[in-house]
Amino acid sequence: MQSLKMVKFNIWIFGILFITNAIEFISVLTTDHKFDWLKAFCAIGFSLVFIINLFDLKNKNYKTT
């Protein structure tokens, strides 16, 4: 269980990392017609962590002190 500050920080960090990796993955896929496995797995992993942190915030699963 993390503090509220860390949950919000993780949402920002992993949200930004997900967006940048997803954009880079899609741009490489459309321009070079290459399927970059590393970028795909990174985007999926960052999105999962982002969603988990969103659920922690929604369900108030954090410490306040």
N, CA, C, O and CB atoms as a CASP TS submission, in Angstrom:
PFRMAT TS
TARGET T0000
AUTHOR 0000-0000-0000
METHOD Language model
MODEL 1
PARENT N/A
ATOM      1  N   MET     1       0.848  -1.166   0.000  1.00  0.00           N
ATOM      2  CA  MET     1       0.000   0.000   0.000  1.00  0.00           C
ATOM      3  C   MET     1       0.898   1.236   0.000  1.00  0.00           C
ATOM      4  O   MET     1       1.830   1.343   0.797  1.00  0.00           O
ATOM      5  CB  MET     1      -0.967  -0.006   1.221  1.00  0.00           C
ATOM      6  N   GLN     2       0.605   2.151  -0.896  1.00  0.00           N
ATOM      7  CA  GLN     2       1.401   3.356  -1.058  1.00  0.00           C
ATOM      8  C   GLN     2       0.638   4.564  -0.529  1.00  0.00           C
ATOM      9  O   GLN     2      -0.556   4.490  -0.236  1.00  0.00           O
ATOM     10  CB  GLN     2       1.781   3.560  -2.533  1.00  0.00           C
ATOM     11  N   SER     3       1.347   5.663  -0.416  1.00  0.00           N
ATOM     12  CA  SER     3       0.686   6.898  -0.009  1.00  0.00           C
ATOM     13  C   SER     3      -0.051   7.494  -1.210  1.00  0.00           C
ATOM     14  O   SER     3       0.188   7.118  -2.358  1.00  0.00           O
ATOM     15  CB  SER     3       1.715   7.914   0.571  1.00  0.00           C
ATOM     16  N   LEU     4      -0.939   8.418  -0.918  1.00  0.00           N
ATOM     17  CA  LEU     4      -1.709   9.068  -1.976  1.00  0.00           C
ATOM     18  C   LEU     4      -0.788   9.815  -2.931  1.00  0.00           C
ATOM     19  O   LEU     4      -1.014   9.830  -4.141  1.00  0.00           O
ATOM     20  CB  LEU     4      -2.745  10.030  -1.376  1.00  0.00           C
ATOM     21  N   LYS     5       0.240  10.427  -2.386  1.00  0.00           N
ATOM     22  CA  LYS     5       1.185  11.176  -3.209  1.00  0.00           C
ATOM     23  C   LYS     5       1.901  10.256  -4.205  1.00  0.00           C
ATOM     24  O   LYS     5       2.077  10.619  -5.368  1.00  0.00           O
ATOM     25  CB  LYS     5       2.211  11.893  -2.320  1.00  0.00           C
ATOM     26  N   MET     6       2.312   9.066  -3.750  1.00  0.00           N
ATOM     27  CA  MET     6       2.994   8.121  -4.640  1.00  0.00           C
ATOM     28  C   MET     6       2.047   7.557  -5.693  1.00  0.00           C
ATOM     29  O   MET     6       2.453   7.342  -6.836  1.00  0.00           O
ATOM     30  CB  MET     6       3.607   6.980  -3.830  1.00  0.00           C
ATOM     31  N   VAL     7       0.795   7.314  -5.325  1.00  0.00           N
ATOM     32  CA  VAL     7      -0.175   6.803  -6.299  1.00  0.00           C
ATOM     33  C   VAL     7      -0.387   7.825  -7.410  1.00  0.00           C
ATOM     34  O   VAL     7      -0.400   7.467  -8.588  1.00  0.00           O
ATOM     35  CB  VAL     7      -1.522   6.467  -5.611  1.00  0.00           C
ATOM     36  N   LYS     8      -0.554   9.088  -7.044  1.00  0.00           N
ATOM     37  CA  LYS     8      -0.723  10.137  -8.052  1.00  0.00           C
ATOM     38  C   LYS     8       0.534  10.296  -8.902  1.00  0.00           C
ATOM     39  O   LYS     8       0.444  10.491 -10.114  1.00  0.00           O
ATOM     40  CB  LYS     8      -1.073  11.467  -7.381  1.00  0.00           C
ATOM     41  N   PHE     9       1.704  10.214  -8.270  1.00  0.00           N
ATOM     42  CA  PHE     9       2.962  10.307  -9.004  1.00  0.00           C
ATOM     43  C   PHE     9       3.089   9.154  -9.998  1.00  0.00           C
ATOM     44  O   PHE     9       3.487   9.363 -11.144  1.00  0.00           O
ATOM     45  CB  PHE     9       4.154  10.308  -8.032  1.00  0.00           C
ATOM     46  N   ASN    10       2.752   7.938  -9.564  1.00  0.00           N
ATOM     47  CA  ASN    10       2.828   6.776 -10.450  1.00  0.00           C
ATOM     48  C   ASN    10       1.852   6.890 -11.614  1.00  0.00           C
ATOM     49  O   ASN    10       2.163   6.474 -12.730  1.00  0.00           O
ATOM     50  CB  ASN    10       2.552   5.498  -9.668  1.00  0.00           C
ATOM     51  N   ILE    11       0.685   7.448 -11.362  1.00  0.00           N
ATOM     52  CA  ILE    11      -0.279   7.637 -12.450  1.00  0.00           C
ATOM     53  C   ILE    11       0.299   8.568 -13.506  1.00  0.00           C
ATOM     54  O   ILE    11       0.186   8.298 -14.701  1.00  0.00           O
ATOM     55  CB  ILE    11      -1.614   8.200 -11.912  1.00  0.00           C
ATOM     56  N   TRP    12       0.916   9.657 -13.075  1.00  0.00           N
ATOM     57  CA  TRP    12       1.516  10.583 -14.038  1.00  0.00           C
ATOM     58  C   TRP    12       2.672   9.938 -14.791  1.00  0.00           C
ATOM     59  O   TRP    12       2.726  10.008 -16.019  1.00  0.00           O
ATOM     60  CB  TRP    12       2.001  11.842 -13.327  1.00  0.00           C
ATOM     61  N   ILE    13       3.593   9.312 -14.072  1.00  0.00           N
ATOM     62  CA  ILE    13       4.778   8.738 -14.714  1.00  0.00           C
ATOM     63  C   ILE    13       4.402   7.633 -15.686  1.00  0.00           C
ATOM     64  O   ILE    13       4.828   7.652 -16.841  1.00  0.00           O
ATOM     65  CB  ILE    13       5.742   8.197 -13.665  1.00  0.00           C
ATOM     66  N   PHE    14       3.605   6.667 -15.230  1.00  0.00           N
ATOM     67  CA  PHE    14       3.282   5.542 -16.100  1.00  0.00           C
ATOM     68  C   PHE    14       2.307   5.932 -17.202  1.00  0.00           C
ATOM     69  O   PHE    14       2.298   5.306 -18.262  1.00  0.00           O
ATOM     70  CB  PHE    14       2.706   4.406 -15.285  1.00  0.00           C
ATOM     71  N   GLY    15       1.494   6.941 -16.976  1.00  0.00           N
ATOM     72  CA  GLY    15       0.643   7.452 -18.050  1.00  0.00           C
ATOM     73  C   GLY    15       1.464   8.067 -19.164  1.00  0.00           C
ATOM     74  O   GLY    15       1.208   7.821 -20.343  1.00  0.00           O
ATOM     75  N   ILE    16       2.454   8.870 -18.790  1.00  0.00           N
ATOM     76  CA  ILE    16       3.330   9.492 -19.783  1.00  0.00           C
ATOM     77  C   ILE    16       4.157   8.437 -20.508  1.00  0.00           C
ATOM     78  O   ILE    16       4.302   8.496 -21.729  1.00  0.00           O
ATOM     79  CB  ILE    16       4.254  10.524 -19.117  1.00  0.00           C
ATOM     80  N   LEU    17       4.702   7.468 -19.766  1.00  0.00           N
ATOM     81  CA  LEU    17       5.485   6.407 -20.399  1.00  0.00           C
ATOM     82  C   LEU    17       4.631   5.562 -21.342  1.00  0.00           C
ATOM     83  O   LEU    17       5.098   5.163 -22.408  1.00  0.00           O
ATOM     84  CB  LEU    17       6.121   5.517 -19.335  1.00  0.00           C
ATOM     85  N   PHE    18       3.391   5.287 -20.959  1.00  0.00           N
ATOM     86  CA  PHE    18       2.500   4.525 -21.832  1.00  0.00           C
ATOM     87  C   PHE    18       2.223   5.289 -23.120  1.00  0.00           C
ATOM     88  O   PHE    18       2.302   4.719 -24.208  1.00  0.00           O
ATOM     89  CB  PHE    18       1.182   4.207 -21.111  1.00  0.00           C
ATOM     90  N   ILE    19       1.904   6.559 -23.006  1.00  0.00           N
ATOM     91  CA  ILE    19       1.572   7.353 -24.192  1.00  0.00           C
ATOM     92  C   ILE    19       2.764   7.451 -25.136  1.00  0.00           C
ATOM     93  O   ILE    19       2.605   7.279 -26.344  1.00  0.00           O
ATOM     94  CB  ILE    19       1.107   8.757 -23.786  1.00  0.00           C
ATOM     95  N   THR    20       3.959   7.724 -24.604  1.00  0.00           N
ATOM     96  CA  THR    20       5.124   7.860 -25.478  1.00  0.00           C
ATOM     97  C   THR    20       5.483   6.540 -26.148  1.00  0.00           C
ATOM     98  O   THR    20       5.802   6.530 -27.337  1.00  0.00           O
ATOM     99  CB  THR    20       6.317   8.378 -24.688  1.00  0.00           C
ATOM    100  N   ASN    21       5.441   5.430 -25.423  1.00  0.00           N
ATOM    101  CA  ASN    21       5.758   4.140 -26.029  1.00  0.00           C
ATOM    102  C   ASN    21       4.695   3.714 -27.029  1.00  0.00           C
ATOM    103  O   ASN    21       5.026   3.141 -28.067  1.00  0.00           O
ATOM    104  CB  ASN    21       5.910   3.078 -24.955  1.00  0.00           C
ATOM    105  N   ALA    22       3.441   3.977 -26.744  1.00  0.00           N
ATOM    106  CA  ALA    22       2.376   3.613 -27.680  1.00  0.00           C
ATOM    107  C   ALA    22       2.481   4.420 -28.970  1.00  0.00           C
ATOM    108  O   ALA    22       2.305   3.875 -30.060  1.00  0.00           O
ATOM    109  CB  ALA    22       1.001   3.827 -27.036  1.00  0.00           C
ATOM    110  N   ILE    23       2.764   5.710 -28.852  1.00  0.00           N
ATOM    111  CA  ILE    23       2.915   6.544 -30.045  1.00  0.00           C
ATOM    112  C   ILE    23       4.109   6.091 -30.868  1.00  0.00           C
ATOM    113  O   ILE    23       4.021   6.001 -32.093  1.00  0.00           O
ATOM    114  CB  ILE    23       3.069   8.021 -29.658  1.00  0.00           C
ATOM    115  N   GLU    24       5.228   5.805 -30.205  1.00  0.00           N
ATOM    116  CA  GLU    24       6.408   5.354 -30.933  1.00  0.00           C
ATOM    117  C   GLU    24       6.169   3.999 -31.592  1.00  0.00           C
ATOM    118  O   GLU    24       6.599   3.779 -32.724  1.00  0.00           O
ATOM    119  CB  GLU    24       7.609   5.277 -29.995  1.00  0.00           C
ATOM    120  N   PHE    25       5.491   3.092 -30.898  1.00  0.00           N
ATOM    121  CA  PHE    25       5.184   1.775 -31.466  1.00  0.00           C
ATOM    122  C   PHE    25       4.303   1.907 -32.702  1.00  0.00           C
ATOM    123  O   PHE    25       4.565   1.274 -33.725  1.00  0.00           O
ATOM    124  CB  PHE    25       4.492   0.886 -30.421  1.00  0.00           C
ATOM    125  N   ILE    26       3.260   2.728 -32.609  1.00  0.00           N
ATOM    126  CA  ILE    26       2.342   2.893 -33.737  1.00  0.00           C
ATOM    127  C   ILE    26       3.026   3.592 -34.907  1.00  0.00           C
ATOM    128  O   ILE    26       2.789   3.238 -36.061  1.00  0.00           O
ATOM    129  CB  ILE    26       1.103   3.683 -33.306  1.00  0.00           C
ATOM    130  N   SER    27       3.874   4.583 -34.621  1.00  0.00           N
ATOM    131  CA  SER    27       4.546   5.293 -35.710  1.00  0.00           C
ATOM    132  C   SER    27       5.541   4.393 -36.439  1.00  0.00           C
ATOM    133  O   SER    27       5.645   4.460 -37.664  1.00  0.00           O
ATOM    134  CB  SER    27       5.262   6.529 -35.172  1.00  0.00           C
ATOM    135  N   VAL    28       6.275   3.550 -35.707  1.00  0.00           N
ATOM    136  CA  VAL    28       7.201   2.616 -36.354  1.00  0.00           C
ATOM    137  C   VAL    28       6.422   1.576 -37.149  1.00  0.00           C
ATOM    138  O   VAL    28       6.844   1.179 -38.235  1.00  0.00           O
ATOM    139  CB  VAL    28       8.107   1.923 -35.307  1.00  0.00           C
ATOM    140  N   LEU    29       5.299   1.140 -36.621  1.00  0.00           N
ATOM    141  CA  LEU    29       4.483   0.147 -37.319  1.00  0.00           C
ATOM    142  C   LEU    29       3.924   0.712 -38.621  1.00  0.00           C
ATOM    143  O   LEU    29       3.894   0.010 -39.632  1.00  0.00           O
ATOM    144  CB  LEU    29       3.339  -0.330 -36.420  1.00  0.00           C
ATOM    145  N   THR    30       3.485   1.957 -38.611  1.00  0.00           N
ATOM    146  CA  THR    30       2.881   2.528 -39.817  1.00  0.00           C
ATOM    147  C   THR    30       3.915   2.998 -40.834  1.00  0.00           C
ATOM    148  O   THR    30       3.672   2.903 -42.037  1.00  0.00           O
ATOM    149  CB  THR    30       1.987   3.682 -39.442  1.00  0.00           C
ATOM    150  N   THR    31       5.058   3.500 -40.384  1.00  0.00           N
ATOM    151  CA  THR    31       6.034   4.027 -41.340  1.00  0.00           C
ATOM    152  C   THR    31       6.975   2.954 -41.873  1.00  0.00           C
ATOM    153  O   THR    31       7.191   2.875 -43.083  1.00  0.00           O
ATOM    154  CB  THR    31       6.843   5.127 -40.694  1.00  0.00           C
ATOM    155  N   ASP    32       7.536   2.129 -40.999  1.00  0.00           N
ATOM    156  CA  ASP    32       8.516   1.132 -41.426  1.00  0.00           C
ATOM    157  C   ASP    32       7.919  -0.253 -41.626  1.00  0.00           C
ATOM    158  O   ASP    32       8.602  -1.154 -42.114  1.00  0.00           O
ATOM    159  CB  ASP    32       9.624   1.051 -40.422  1.00  0.00           C
ATOM    160  N   HIS    33       6.671  -0.435 -41.262  1.00  0.00           N
ATOM    161  CA  HIS    33       5.992  -1.735 -41.344  1.00  0.00           C
ATOM    162  C   HIS    33       6.753  -2.810 -40.579  1.00  0.00           C
ATOM    163  O   HIS    33       6.867  -3.950 -41.028  1.00  0.00           O
ATOM    164  CB  HIS    33       5.825  -2.159 -42.808  1.00  0.00           C
ATOM    165  N   LYS    34       7.273  -2.424 -39.412  1.00  0.00           N
ATOM    166  CA  LYS    34       7.958  -3.353 -38.511  1.00  0.00           C
ATOM    167  C   LYS    34       7.166  -3.448 -37.216  1.00  0.00           C
ATOM    168  O   LYS    34       6.652  -2.452 -36.708  1.00  0.00           O
ATOM    169  CB  LYS    34       9.426  -2.897 -38.233  1.00  0.00           C
ATOM    170  N   PHE    35       7.079  -4.657 -36.698  1.00  0.00           N
ATOM    171  CA  PHE    35       6.419  -4.865 -35.411  1.00  0.00           C
ATOM    172  C   PHE    35       7.503  -4.954 -34.357  1.00  0.00           C
ATOM    173  O   PHE    35       8.186  -5.972 -34.243  1.00  0.00           O
ATOM    174  CB  PHE    35       5.519  -6.154 -35.417  1.00  0.00           C
ATOM    175  N   ASP    36       7.662  -3.889 -33.585  1.00  0.00           N
ATOM    176  CA  ASP    36       8.698  -3.822 -32.561  1.00  0.00           C
ATOM    177  C   ASP    36       8.157  -4.440 -31.270  1.00  0.00           C
ATOM    178  O   ASP    36       7.341  -3.837 -30.572  1.00  0.00           O
ATOM    179  CB  ASP    36       9.160  -2.348 -32.326  1.00  0.00           C
ATOM    180  N   TRP    37       8.623  -5.648 -30.969  1.00  0.00           N
ATOM    181  CA  TRP    37       8.123  -6.384 -29.808  1.00  0.00           C
ATOM    182  C   TRP    37       8.425  -5.667 -28.500  1.00  0.00           C
ATOM    183  O   TRP    37       7.590  -5.657 -27.595  1.00  0.00           O
ATOM    184  CB  TRP    37       8.722  -7.775 -29.777  1.00  0.00           C
ATOM    185  N   LEU    38       9.606  -5.068 -28.388  1.00  0.00           N
ATOM    186  CA  LEU    38       9.985  -4.394 -27.148  1.00  0.00           C
ATOM    187  C   LEU    38       9.048  -3.227 -26.849  1.00  0.00           C
ATOM    188  O   LEU    38       8.574  -3.080 -25.723  1.00  0.00           O
ATOM    189  CB  LEU    38      11.434  -3.899 -27.231  1.00  0.00           C
ATOM    190  N   LYS    39       8.784  -2.406 -27.849  1.00  0.00           N
ATOM    191  CA  LYS    39       7.877  -1.267 -27.641  1.00  0.00           C
ATOM    192  C   LYS    39       6.454  -1.735 -27.342  1.00  0.00           C
ATOM    193  O   LYS    39       5.742  -1.113 -26.554  1.00  0.00           O
ATOM    194  CB  LYS    39       7.876  -0.351 -28.875  1.00  0.00           C
ATOM    195  N   ALA    40       6.046  -2.832 -27.974  1.00  0.00           N
ATOM    196  CA  ALA    40       4.703  -3.357 -27.720  1.00  0.00           C
ATOM    197  C   ALA    40       4.578  -3.845 -26.283  1.00  0.00           C
ATOM    198  O   ALA    40       3.605  -3.521 -25.601  1.00  0.00           O
ATOM    199  CB  ALA    40       4.374  -4.497 -28.696  1.00  0.00           C
ATOM    200  N   PHE    41       5.557  -4.624 -25.815  1.00  0.00           N
ATOM    201  CA  PHE    41       5.507  -5.120 -24.442  1.00  0.00           C
ATOM    202  C   PHE    41       5.638  -3.986 -23.431  1.00  0.00           C
ATOM    203  O   PHE    41       4.988  -4.011 -22.385  1.00  0.00           O
ATOM    204  CB  PHE    41       6.608  -6.150 -24.214  1.00  0.00           C
ATOM    205  N   CYS    42       6.470  -2.995 -23.732  1.00  0.00           N
ATOM    206  CA  CYS    42       6.601  -1.846 -22.823  1.00  0.00           C
ATOM    207  C   CYS    42       5.287  -1.076 -22.731  1.00  0.00           C
ATOM    208  O   CYS    42       4.865  -0.699 -21.638  1.00  0.00           O
ATOM    209  CB  CYS    42       7.732  -0.906 -23.297  1.00  0.00           C
ATOM    210  N   ALA    43       4.646  -0.844 -23.861  1.00  0.00           N
ATOM    211  CA  ALA    43       3.372  -0.120 -23.854  1.00  0.00           C
ATOM    212  C   ALA    43       2.306  -0.900 -23.087  1.00  0.00           C
ATOM    213  O   ALA    43       1.534  -0.313 -22.329  1.00  0.00           O
ATOM    214  CB  ALA    43       2.899   0.149 -25.294  1.00  0.00           C
ATOM    215  N   ILE    44       2.259  -2.213 -23.279  1.00  0.00           N
ATOM    216  CA  ILE    44       1.283  -3.034 -22.560  1.00  0.00           C
ATOM    217  C   ILE    44       1.571  -3.027 -21.062  1.00  0.00           C
ATOM    218  O   ILE    44       0.655  -2.891 -20.251  1.00  0.00           O
ATOM    219  CB  ILE    44       1.292  -4.478 -23.096  1.00  0.00           C
ATOM    220  N   GLY    45       2.837  -3.173 -20.698  1.00  0.00           N
ATOM    221  CA  GLY    45       3.209  -3.172 -19.284  1.00  0.00           C
ATOM    222  C   GLY    45       2.919  -1.850 -18.605  1.00  0.00           C
ATOM    223  O   GLY    45       2.385  -1.823 -17.497  1.00  0.00           O
ATOM    224  N   PHE    46       3.269  -0.744 -19.265  1.00  0.00           N
ATOM    225  CA  PHE    46       3.005   0.567 -18.686  1.00  0.00           C
ATOM    226  C   PHE    46       1.506   0.819 -18.562  1.00  0.00           C
ATOM    227  O   PHE    46       1.058   1.437 -17.595  1.00  0.00           O
ATOM    228  CB  PHE    46       3.655   1.663 -19.531  1.00  0.00           C
ATOM    229  N   SER    47       0.727   0.344 -19.537  1.00  0.00           N
ATOM    230  CA  SER    47      -0.720   0.540 -19.435  1.00  0.00           C
ATOM    231  C   SER    47      -1.308  -0.276 -18.288  1.00  0.00           C
ATOM    232  O   SER    47      -2.227   0.186 -17.613  1.00  0.00           O
ATOM    233  CB  SER    47      -1.403   0.161 -20.752  1.00  0.00           C
ATOM    234  N   LEU    48      -0.791  -1.485 -18.059  1.00  0.00           N
ATOM    235  CA  LEU    48      -1.280  -2.296 -16.938  1.00  0.00           C
ATOM    236  C   LEU    48      -0.979  -1.637 -15.596  1.00  0.00           C
ATOM    237  O   LEU    48      -1.845  -1.585 -14.722  1.00  0.00           O
ATOM    238  CB  LEU    48      -0.658  -3.692 -16.982  1.00  0.00           C
ATOM    239  N   VAL    49       0.240  -1.134 -15.428  1.00  0.00           N
ATOM    240  CA  VAL    49       0.596  -0.457 -14.175  1.00  0.00           C
ATOM    241  C   VAL    49      -0.235   0.814 -14.004  1.00  0.00           C
ATOM    242  O   VAL    49      -0.668   1.131 -12.896  1.00  0.00           O
ATOM    243  CB  VAL    49       2.109  -0.117 -14.148  1.00  0.00           C
ATOM    244  N   PHE    50      -0.455   1.531 -15.089  1.00  0.00           N
ATOM    245  CA  PHE    50      -1.282   2.738 -15.058  1.00  0.00           C
ATOM    246  C   PHE    50      -2.707   2.409 -14.601  1.00  0.00           C
ATOM    247  O   PHE    50      -3.272   3.114 -13.765  1.00  0.00           O
ATOM    248  CB  PHE    50      -1.308   3.406 -16.448  1.00  0.00           C
ATOM    249  N   ILE    51      -3.280   1.342 -15.150  1.00  0.00           N
ATOM    250  CA  ILE    51      -4.645   0.944 -14.791  1.00  0.00           C
ATOM    251  C   ILE    51      -4.715   0.471 -13.341  1.00  0.00           C
ATOM    252  O   ILE    51      -5.678   0.778 -12.639  1.00  0.00           O
ATOM    253  CB  ILE    51      -5.144  -0.164 -15.731  1.00  0.00           C
ATOM    254  N   ILE    52      -3.711  -0.268 -12.888  1.00  0.00           N
ATOM    255  CA  ILE    52      -3.683  -0.724 -11.495  1.00  0.00           C
ATOM    256  C   ILE    52      -3.648   0.470 -10.543  1.00  0.00           C
ATOM    257  O   ILE    52      -4.346   0.479  -9.529  1.00  0.00           O
ATOM    258  CB  ILE    52      -2.465  -1.642 -11.247  1.00  0.00           C
ATOM    259  N   ASN    53      -2.838   1.473 -10.869  1.00  0.00           N
ATOM    260  CA  ASN    53      -2.772   2.664 -10.022  1.00  0.00           C
ATOM    261  C   ASN    53      -4.074   3.458 -10.067  1.00  0.00           C
ATOM    262  O   ASN    53      -4.476   4.041  -9.060  1.00  0.00           O
ATOM    263  CB  ASN    53      -1.608   3.552 -10.451  1.00  0.00           C
ATOM    264  N   LEU    54      -4.735   3.488 -11.217  1.00  0.00           N
ATOM    265  CA  LEU    54      -6.035   4.153 -11.281  1.00  0.00           C
ATOM    266  C   LEU    54      -7.055   3.452 -10.393  1.00  0.00           C
ATOM    267  O   LEU    54      -7.841   4.112  -9.714  1.00  0.00           O
ATOM    268  CB  LEU    54      -6.541   4.200 -12.724  1.00  0.00           C
ATOM    269  N   PHE    55      -7.050   2.114 -10.389  1.00  0.00           N
ATOM    270  CA  PHE    55      -7.964   1.374  -9.523  1.00  0.00           C
ATOM    271  C   PHE    55      -7.632   1.588  -8.052  1.00  0.00           C
ATOM    272  O   PHE    55      -8.536   1.662  -7.220  1.00  0.00           O
ATOM    273  CB  PHE    55      -7.922  -0.113  -9.855  1.00  0.00           C
ATOM    274  N   ASP    56      -6.338   1.688  -7.718  1.00  0.00           N
ATOM    275  CA  ASP    56      -5.966   1.980  -6.335  1.00  0.00           C
ATOM    276  C   ASP    56      -6.504   3.344  -5.904  1.00  0.00           C
ATOM    277  O   ASP    56      -6.983   3.502  -4.781  1.00  0.00           O
ATOM    278  CB  ASP    56      -4.438   1.936  -6.169  1.00  0.00           C
ATOM    279  N   LEU    57      -6.424   4.313  -6.790  1.00  0.00           N
ATOM    280  CA  LEU    57      -6.932   5.645  -6.475  1.00  0.00           C
ATOM    281  C   LEU    57      -8.458   5.635  -6.373  1.00  0.00           C
ATOM    282  O   LEU    57      -9.028   6.266  -5.483  1.00  0.00           O
ATOM    283  CB  LEU    57      -6.475   6.656  -7.537  1.00  0.00           C
ATOM    284  N   LYS    58      -9.111   4.926  -7.279  1.00  0.00           N
ATOM    285  CA  LYS    58     -10.575   4.872  -7.276  1.00  0.00           C
ATOM    286  C   LYS    58     -11.106   4.167  -6.034  1.00  0.00           C
ATOM    287  O   LYS    58     -12.086   4.615  -5.440  1.00  0.00           O
ATOM    288  CB  LYS    58     -11.083   4.164  -8.529  1.00  0.00           C
ATOM    289  N   ASN    59     -10.470   3.074  -5.638  1.00  0.00           N
ATOM    290  CA  ASN    59     -10.927   2.289  -4.490  1.00  0.00           C
ATOM    291  C   ASN    59     -10.355   2.784  -3.166  1.00  0.00           C
ATOM    292  O   ASN    59     -10.582   2.173  -2.121  1.00  0.00           O
ATOM    293  CB  ASN    59     -10.560   0.840  -4.685  1.00  0.00           C
ATOM    294  N   LYS    60      -9.618   3.883  -3.207  1.00  0.00           N
ATOM    295  CA  LYS    60      -8.989   4.483  -2.025  1.00  0.00           C
ATOM    296  C   LYS    60      -8.096   3.472  -1.303  1.00  0.00           C
ATOM    297  O   LYS    60      -8.132   3.352  -0.078  1.00  0.00           O
ATOM    298  CB  LYS    60     -10.064   5.021  -1.061  1.00  0.00           C
ATOM    299  N   ASN    61      -7.313   2.764  -2.072  1.00  0.00           N
ATOM    300  CA  ASN    61      -6.389   1.765  -1.542  1.00  0.00           C
ATOM    301  C   ASN    61      -5.005   2.408  -1.369  1.00  0.00           C
ATOM    302  O   ASN    61      -4.053   2.049  -2.062  1.00  0.00           O
ATOM    303  CB  ASN    61      -6.313   0.516  -2.487  1.00  0.00           C
ATOM    304  N   TYR    62      -4.911   3.351  -0.445  1.00  0.00           N
ATOM    305  CA  TYR    62      -3.656   4.043  -0.179  1.00  0.00           C
ATOM    306  C   TYR    62      -3.646   4.527   1.263  1.00  0.00           C
ATOM    307  O   TYR    62      -4.680   4.599   1.927  1.00  0.00           O
ATOM    308  CB  TYR    62      -3.457   5.228  -1.157  1.00  0.00           C
ATOM    309  N   LYS    63      -2.433   4.859   1.732  1.00  0.00           N
ATOM    310  CA  LYS    63      -2.281   5.399   3.087  1.00  0.00           C
ATOM    311  C   LYS    63      -2.439   6.911   3.037  1.00  0.00           C
ATOM    312  O   LYS    63      -2.009   7.555   2.080  1.00  0.00           O
ATOM    313  CB  LYS    63      -0.899   5.007   3.700  1.00  0.00           C
ATOM    314  N   THR    64      -3.047   7.468   4.057  1.00  0.00           N
ATOM    315  CA  THR    64      -3.207   8.918   4.106  1.00  0.00           C
ATOM    316  C   THR    64      -2.263   9.566   5.106  1.00  0.00           C
ATOM    317  O   THR    64      -2.134  10.790   5.119  1.00  0.00           O
ATOM    318  CB  THR    64      -4.636   9.272   4.450  1.00  0.00           C
ATOM    319  N   THR    65      -1.608   8.786   5.936  1.00  0.00           N
ATOM    320  CA  THR    65      -0.699   9.367   6.928  1.00  0.00           C
ATOM    321  C   THR    65       0.724   9.088   6.577  1.00  0.00           C
ATOM    322  O   THR    65       1.630   9.502   7.299  1.00  0.00           O
ATOM    323  CB  THR    65      -0.994   8.841   8.311  1.00  0.00           C
TER
END
